Coordinates of N, CA, C and O in Angstrom, one line a residue:
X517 N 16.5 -18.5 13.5 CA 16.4 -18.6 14.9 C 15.7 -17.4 15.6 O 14.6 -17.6 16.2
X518 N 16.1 -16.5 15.4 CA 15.6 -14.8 16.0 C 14.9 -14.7 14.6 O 15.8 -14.5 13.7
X519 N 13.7 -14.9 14.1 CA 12.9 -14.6 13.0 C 11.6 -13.5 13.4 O 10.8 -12.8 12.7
X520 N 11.6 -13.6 14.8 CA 10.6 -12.6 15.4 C 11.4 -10.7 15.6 O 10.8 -9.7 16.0
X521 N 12.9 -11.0 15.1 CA 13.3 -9.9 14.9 C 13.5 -9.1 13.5 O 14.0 -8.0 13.3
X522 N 12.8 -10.4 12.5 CA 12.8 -9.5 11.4 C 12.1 -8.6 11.1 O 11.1 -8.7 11.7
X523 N 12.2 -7.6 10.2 CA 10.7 -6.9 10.2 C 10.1 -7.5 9.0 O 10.7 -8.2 8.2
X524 N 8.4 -7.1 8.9 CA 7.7 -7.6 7.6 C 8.1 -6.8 6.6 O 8.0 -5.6 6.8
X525 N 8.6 -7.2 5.4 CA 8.6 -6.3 4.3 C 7.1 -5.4 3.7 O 7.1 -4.3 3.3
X526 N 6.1 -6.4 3.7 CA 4.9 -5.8 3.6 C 3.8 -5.0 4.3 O 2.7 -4.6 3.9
X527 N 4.8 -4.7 6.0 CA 3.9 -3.7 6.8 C 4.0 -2.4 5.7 O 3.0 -1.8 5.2
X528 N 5.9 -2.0 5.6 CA 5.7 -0.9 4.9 C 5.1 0.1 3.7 O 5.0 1.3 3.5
X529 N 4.7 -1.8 2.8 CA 4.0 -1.1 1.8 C 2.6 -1.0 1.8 O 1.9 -0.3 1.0
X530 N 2.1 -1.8 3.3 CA 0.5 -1.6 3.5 C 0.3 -0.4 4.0 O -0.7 0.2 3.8
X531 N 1.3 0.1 4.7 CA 1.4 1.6 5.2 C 1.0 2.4 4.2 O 0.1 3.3 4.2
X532 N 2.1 1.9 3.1 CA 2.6 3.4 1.8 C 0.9 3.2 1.3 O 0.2 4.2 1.2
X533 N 0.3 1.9 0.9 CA -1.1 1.5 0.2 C -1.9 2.4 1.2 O -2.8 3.1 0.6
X534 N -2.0 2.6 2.3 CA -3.3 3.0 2.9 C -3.0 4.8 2.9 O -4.0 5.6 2.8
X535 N -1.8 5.1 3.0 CA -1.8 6.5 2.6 C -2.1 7.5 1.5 O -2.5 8.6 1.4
X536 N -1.6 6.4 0.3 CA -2.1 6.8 -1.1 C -4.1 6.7 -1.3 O -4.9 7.3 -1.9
X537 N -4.1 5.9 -0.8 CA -5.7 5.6 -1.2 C -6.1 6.8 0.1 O -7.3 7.0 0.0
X538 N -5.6 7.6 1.2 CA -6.5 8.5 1.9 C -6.2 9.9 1.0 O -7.0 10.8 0.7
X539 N -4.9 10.0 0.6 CA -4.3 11.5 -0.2 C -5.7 11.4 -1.2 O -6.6 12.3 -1.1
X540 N -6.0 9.9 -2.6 CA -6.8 10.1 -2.9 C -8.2 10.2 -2.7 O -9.0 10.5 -3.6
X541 N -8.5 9.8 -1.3 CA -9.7 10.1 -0.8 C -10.1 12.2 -1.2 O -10.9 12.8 -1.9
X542 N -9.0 12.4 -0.1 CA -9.3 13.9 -0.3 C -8.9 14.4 -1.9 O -9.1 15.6 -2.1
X543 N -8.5 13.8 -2.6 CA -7.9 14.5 -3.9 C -9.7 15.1 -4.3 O -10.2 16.2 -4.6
X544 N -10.2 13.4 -4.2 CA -11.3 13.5 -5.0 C -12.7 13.9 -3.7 O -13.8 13.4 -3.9
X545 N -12.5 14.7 -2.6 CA -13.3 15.4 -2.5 C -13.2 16.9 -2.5 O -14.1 17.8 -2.5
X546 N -11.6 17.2 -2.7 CA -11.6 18.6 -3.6 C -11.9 18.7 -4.9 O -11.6 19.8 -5.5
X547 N -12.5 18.0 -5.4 CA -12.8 17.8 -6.8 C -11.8 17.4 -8.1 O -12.2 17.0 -9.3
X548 N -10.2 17.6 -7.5 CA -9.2 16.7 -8.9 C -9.6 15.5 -8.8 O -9.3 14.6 -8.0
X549 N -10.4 15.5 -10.2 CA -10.0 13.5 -10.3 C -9.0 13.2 -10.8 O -8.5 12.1 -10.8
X550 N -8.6 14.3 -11.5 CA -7.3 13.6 -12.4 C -5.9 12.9 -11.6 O -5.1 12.0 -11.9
X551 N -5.9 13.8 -10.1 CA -5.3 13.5 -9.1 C -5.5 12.3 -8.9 O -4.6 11.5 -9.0
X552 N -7.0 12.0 -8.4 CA -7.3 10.8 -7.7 C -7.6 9.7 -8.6 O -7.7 8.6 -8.0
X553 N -7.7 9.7 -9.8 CA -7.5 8.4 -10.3 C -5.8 8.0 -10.5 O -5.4 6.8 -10.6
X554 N -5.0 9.1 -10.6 CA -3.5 9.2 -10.8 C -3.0 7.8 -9.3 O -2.4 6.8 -9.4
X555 N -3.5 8.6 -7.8 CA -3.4 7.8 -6.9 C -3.5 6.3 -7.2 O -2.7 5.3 -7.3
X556 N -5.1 6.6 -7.3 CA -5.7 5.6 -7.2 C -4.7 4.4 -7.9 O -4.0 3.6 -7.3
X557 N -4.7 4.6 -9.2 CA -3.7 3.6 -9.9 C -2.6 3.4 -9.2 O -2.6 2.3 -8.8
X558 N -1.5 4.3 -8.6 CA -0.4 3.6 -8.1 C -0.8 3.2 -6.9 O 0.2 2.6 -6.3
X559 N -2.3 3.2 -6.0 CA -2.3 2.1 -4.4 C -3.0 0.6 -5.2 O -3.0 -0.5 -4.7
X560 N -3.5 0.9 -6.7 CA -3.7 -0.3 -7.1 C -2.6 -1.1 -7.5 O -2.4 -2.3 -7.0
X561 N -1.8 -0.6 -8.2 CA -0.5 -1.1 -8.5 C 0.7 -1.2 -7.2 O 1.9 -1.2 -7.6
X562 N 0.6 -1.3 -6.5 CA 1.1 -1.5 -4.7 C 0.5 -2.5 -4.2 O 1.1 -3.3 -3.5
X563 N -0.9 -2.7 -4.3 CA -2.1 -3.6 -3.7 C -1.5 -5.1 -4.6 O -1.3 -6.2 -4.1
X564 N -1.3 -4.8 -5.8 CA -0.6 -5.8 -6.4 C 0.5 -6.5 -5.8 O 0.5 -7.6 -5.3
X565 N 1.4 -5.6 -6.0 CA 2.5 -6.0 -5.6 C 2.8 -6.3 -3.6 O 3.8 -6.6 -3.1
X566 N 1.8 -6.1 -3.1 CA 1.6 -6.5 -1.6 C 0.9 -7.7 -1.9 O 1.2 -8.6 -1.2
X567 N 0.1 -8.0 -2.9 CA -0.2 -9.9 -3.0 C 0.8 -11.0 -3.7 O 0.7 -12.2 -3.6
X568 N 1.4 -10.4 -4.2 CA 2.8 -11.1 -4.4 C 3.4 -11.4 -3.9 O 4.0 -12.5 -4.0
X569 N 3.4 -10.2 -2.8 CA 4.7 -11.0 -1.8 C 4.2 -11.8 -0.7 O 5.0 -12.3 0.0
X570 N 2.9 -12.0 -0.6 CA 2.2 -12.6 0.2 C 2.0 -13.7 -0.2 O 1.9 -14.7 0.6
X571 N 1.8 -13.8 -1.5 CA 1.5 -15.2 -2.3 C 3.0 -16.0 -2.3 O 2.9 -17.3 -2.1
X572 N 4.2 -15.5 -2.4 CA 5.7 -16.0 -2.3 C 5.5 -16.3 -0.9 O 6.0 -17.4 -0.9
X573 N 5.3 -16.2 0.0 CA 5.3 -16.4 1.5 C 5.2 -17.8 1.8 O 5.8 -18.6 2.6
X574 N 4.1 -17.9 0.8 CA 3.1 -19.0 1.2 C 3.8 -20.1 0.3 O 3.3 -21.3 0.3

C-alpha cells in the first residue's frame, strides 16, 4: 500500500558503483593501475550485480 515509502535497494549500490569507478578514475591518473584495474573489477562486479536485481524486478 505505502510502496512509495520503500527505499530502492539499487540506489545504494549505483551510488557505491559510481564512487568506485571515480576513486578509479583518479587511481589511474596518478599513475597506479594496479589500483585501478583492482577498482575497476569490483564496480564491474557491482554493475553486475545492479542488473540482477533489475532484471528480478521485472
Amino acid at each position: 500500500m505505502f510502496s512509495f515509502f520503500k527505499s530502492d535497494p539499487t540506489k545504494k549500490l549505483k551510488k557505491q558503483h559510481s564512487m568506485l569507478l571515480e576513486e578509479a578514475m583518479h587511481a589511474q591518473r596518478n599513475g597506479d593501475i594496479m589500483t585501478y584495474s583492482k577498482l575497476t573489477a569490483e564496480a564491474e562486479a557491482l554493475f553486475k550485480q545492479i542488473q540482477d536485481m533489475d532484471a528480478e524486478k521485472r
